[in-house]
Amino acid sequence: MGDAREDELTKDRTAEEPGRRSFFGSLFKSVIALWGLGFFGVVLSYIKPPTGRRAESNVKRAGSLAQLEVGGATLVQDPRQPFWVIRPSKDQLIALTATCTHLRCVLQWNKEQGRLVCPCHAGAFDLNGNVVDGPPPRPLRSLPINTRGDTIYVKLS
Ligand code: FES
């Protein structure tokens, strides 16, 4: 009689085992699936180009058109990319990167010569960013520029 009772209890325990295994198996799969989704989200946010507000943050206000005289220039010290905004004529605006392509000194505007000059080794660049003198190996990058009302905007790339 005791053996029959013991067999019955053993049957009950073995009947519970698959249910418990199944539960923990499902829990484990759920945790792995959630981890996978999180990982996929991180990878996707890294690959996907910025849109909306983040993309807009690449557009930098670069001063007022009224305050930039013809023949003048203004240096914008953006921490990501310092650049020059130059106004060669009333209707023309140019934005060029402000770091020399030789050893990255910050360039200076020479109004009389109408070009950007490097204080470190006398490199010089014309209004198209081309090297016209000295050791710089590459031209400067030209940045997209436009105005809205009186405000000048430059897109950093
Ligand atoms: S750093 Fe500009 S010419 Fe050398």
PDB file of N, CA, C and O and ligand atoms in Angstrom, residues 100 102-105 107 118 120-123 135-136, ligand 1:
ATOM      1  N   CYS A 100      43.870  74.836 -40.961  1.00  0.00           N
ATOM      2  CA  CYS A 100      44.831  74.605 -42.035  1.00  0.00           C
ATOM      3  C   CYS A 100      44.992  73.103 -42.277  1.00  0.00           C
ATOM      4  O   CYS A 100      45.043  72.312 -41.333  1.00  0.00           O
ATOM      5  N   HIS A 102      47.576  71.709 -43.286  1.00  0.00           N
ATOM      6  CA  HIS A 102      48.949  71.262 -43.033  1.00  0.00           C
ATOM      7  C   HIS A 102      49.030  70.670 -41.625  1.00  0.00           C
ATOM      8  O   HIS A 102      49.051  69.460 -41.478  1.00  0.00           O
ATOM      9  N   LEU A 103      49.007  71.514 -40.610  1.00  0.00           N
ATOM     10  CA  LEU A 103      49.101  71.023 -39.227  1.00  0.00           C
ATOM     11  C   LEU A 103      47.973  71.580 -38.354  1.00  0.00           C
ATOM     12  O   LEU A 103      48.111  71.675 -37.137  1.00  0.00           O
ATOM     13  N   ARG A 104      46.866  71.952 -38.965  1.00  0.00           N
ATOM     14  CA  ARG A 104      45.624  72.313 -38.284  1.00  0.00           C
ATOM     15  C   ARG A 104      45.689  73.610 -37.456  1.00  0.00           C
ATOM     16  O   ARG A 104      44.950  73.769 -36.481  1.00  0.00           O
ATOM     17  N   CYS A 105      46.528  74.538 -37.811  1.00  0.00           N
ATOM     18  CA  CYS A 105      46.471  75.857 -37.173  1.00  0.00           C
ATOM     19  C   CYS A 105      45.198  76.561 -37.652  1.00  0.00           C
ATOM     20  O   CYS A 105      44.724  76.296 -38.756  1.00  0.00           O
ATOM     21  N   LEU A 107      43.249  79.399 -39.296  1.00  0.00           N
ATOM     22  CA  LEU A 107      43.598  80.388 -40.316  1.00  0.00           C
ATOM     23  C   LEU A 107      43.099  81.772 -39.931  1.00  0.00           C
ATOM     24  O   LEU A 107      42.183  81.909 -39.115  1.00  0.00           O
ATOM     25  N   CYS A 118      47.758  81.268 -43.054  1.00  0.00           N
ATOM     26  CA  CYS A 118      48.070  80.467 -41.871  1.00  0.00           C
ATOM     27  C   CYS A 118      49.217  81.115 -41.096  1.00  0.00           C
ATOM     28  O   CYS A 118      50.280  81.379 -41.675  1.00  0.00           O
ATOM     29  N   CYS A 120      51.068  79.807 -38.897  1.00  0.00           N
ATOM     30  CA  CYS A 120      52.105  78.850 -38.479  1.00  0.00           C
ATOM     31  C   CYS A 120      53.245  78.724 -39.498  1.00  0.00           C
ATOM     32  O   CYS A 120      54.411  78.849 -39.137  1.00  0.00           O
ATOM     33  N   HIS A 121      52.911  78.479 -40.771  1.00  0.00           N
ATOM     34  CA  HIS A 121      53.970  78.279 -41.770  1.00  0.00           C
ATOM     35  C   HIS A 121      53.675  79.030 -43.059  1.00  0.00           C
ATOM     36  O   HIS A 121      54.105  78.619 -44.140  1.00  0.00           O
ATOM     37  N   ALA A 122      52.883  80.082 -42.963  1.00  0.00           N
ATOM     38  CA  ALA A 122      52.604  80.969 -44.101  1.00  0.00           C
ATOM     39  C   ALA A 122      51.859  80.288 -45.251  1.00  0.00           C
ATOM     40  O   ALA A 122      51.964  80.716 -46.390  1.00  0.00           O
ATOM     41  N   GLY A 123      51.078  79.265 -44.971  1.00  0.00           N
ATOM     42  CA  GLY A 123      50.210  78.700 -46.002  1.00  0.00           C
ATOM     43  C   GLY A 123      49.109  79.704 -46.317  1.00  0.00           C
ATOM     44  O   GLY A 123      48.771  80.560 -45.492  1.00  0.00           O
ATOM     45  N   PRO A 135      52.942  75.181 -47.470  1.00  0.00           N
ATOM     46  CA  PRO A 135      52.975  73.718 -47.429  1.00  0.00           C
ATOM     47  C   PRO A 135      51.641  72.968 -47.319  1.00  0.00           C
ATOM     48  O   PRO A 135      51.660  71.745 -47.374  1.00  0.00           O
ATOM     49  N   PRO A 136      50.487  73.610 -47.167  1.00  0.00           N
ATOM     50  CA  PRO A 136      49.261  72.806 -47.001  1.00  0.00           C
ATOM     51  C   PRO A 136      49.075  71.826 -48.167  1.00  0.00           C
ATOM     52  O   PRO A 136      49.168  72.215 -49.340  1.00  0.00           O
TER      53      PRO A 136
HETATM   54  S1  FES B   1      49.931  74.652 -40.227  1.00  0.00           S
HETATM   55 FE1  FES B   1      49.277  75.941 -41.802  1.00  0.00          FE
HETATM   56  S2  FES B   1      50.943  76.038 -43.135  1.00  0.00           S
HETATM   57 FE2  FES B   1      51.585  74.730 -41.577  1.00  0.00          FE
END
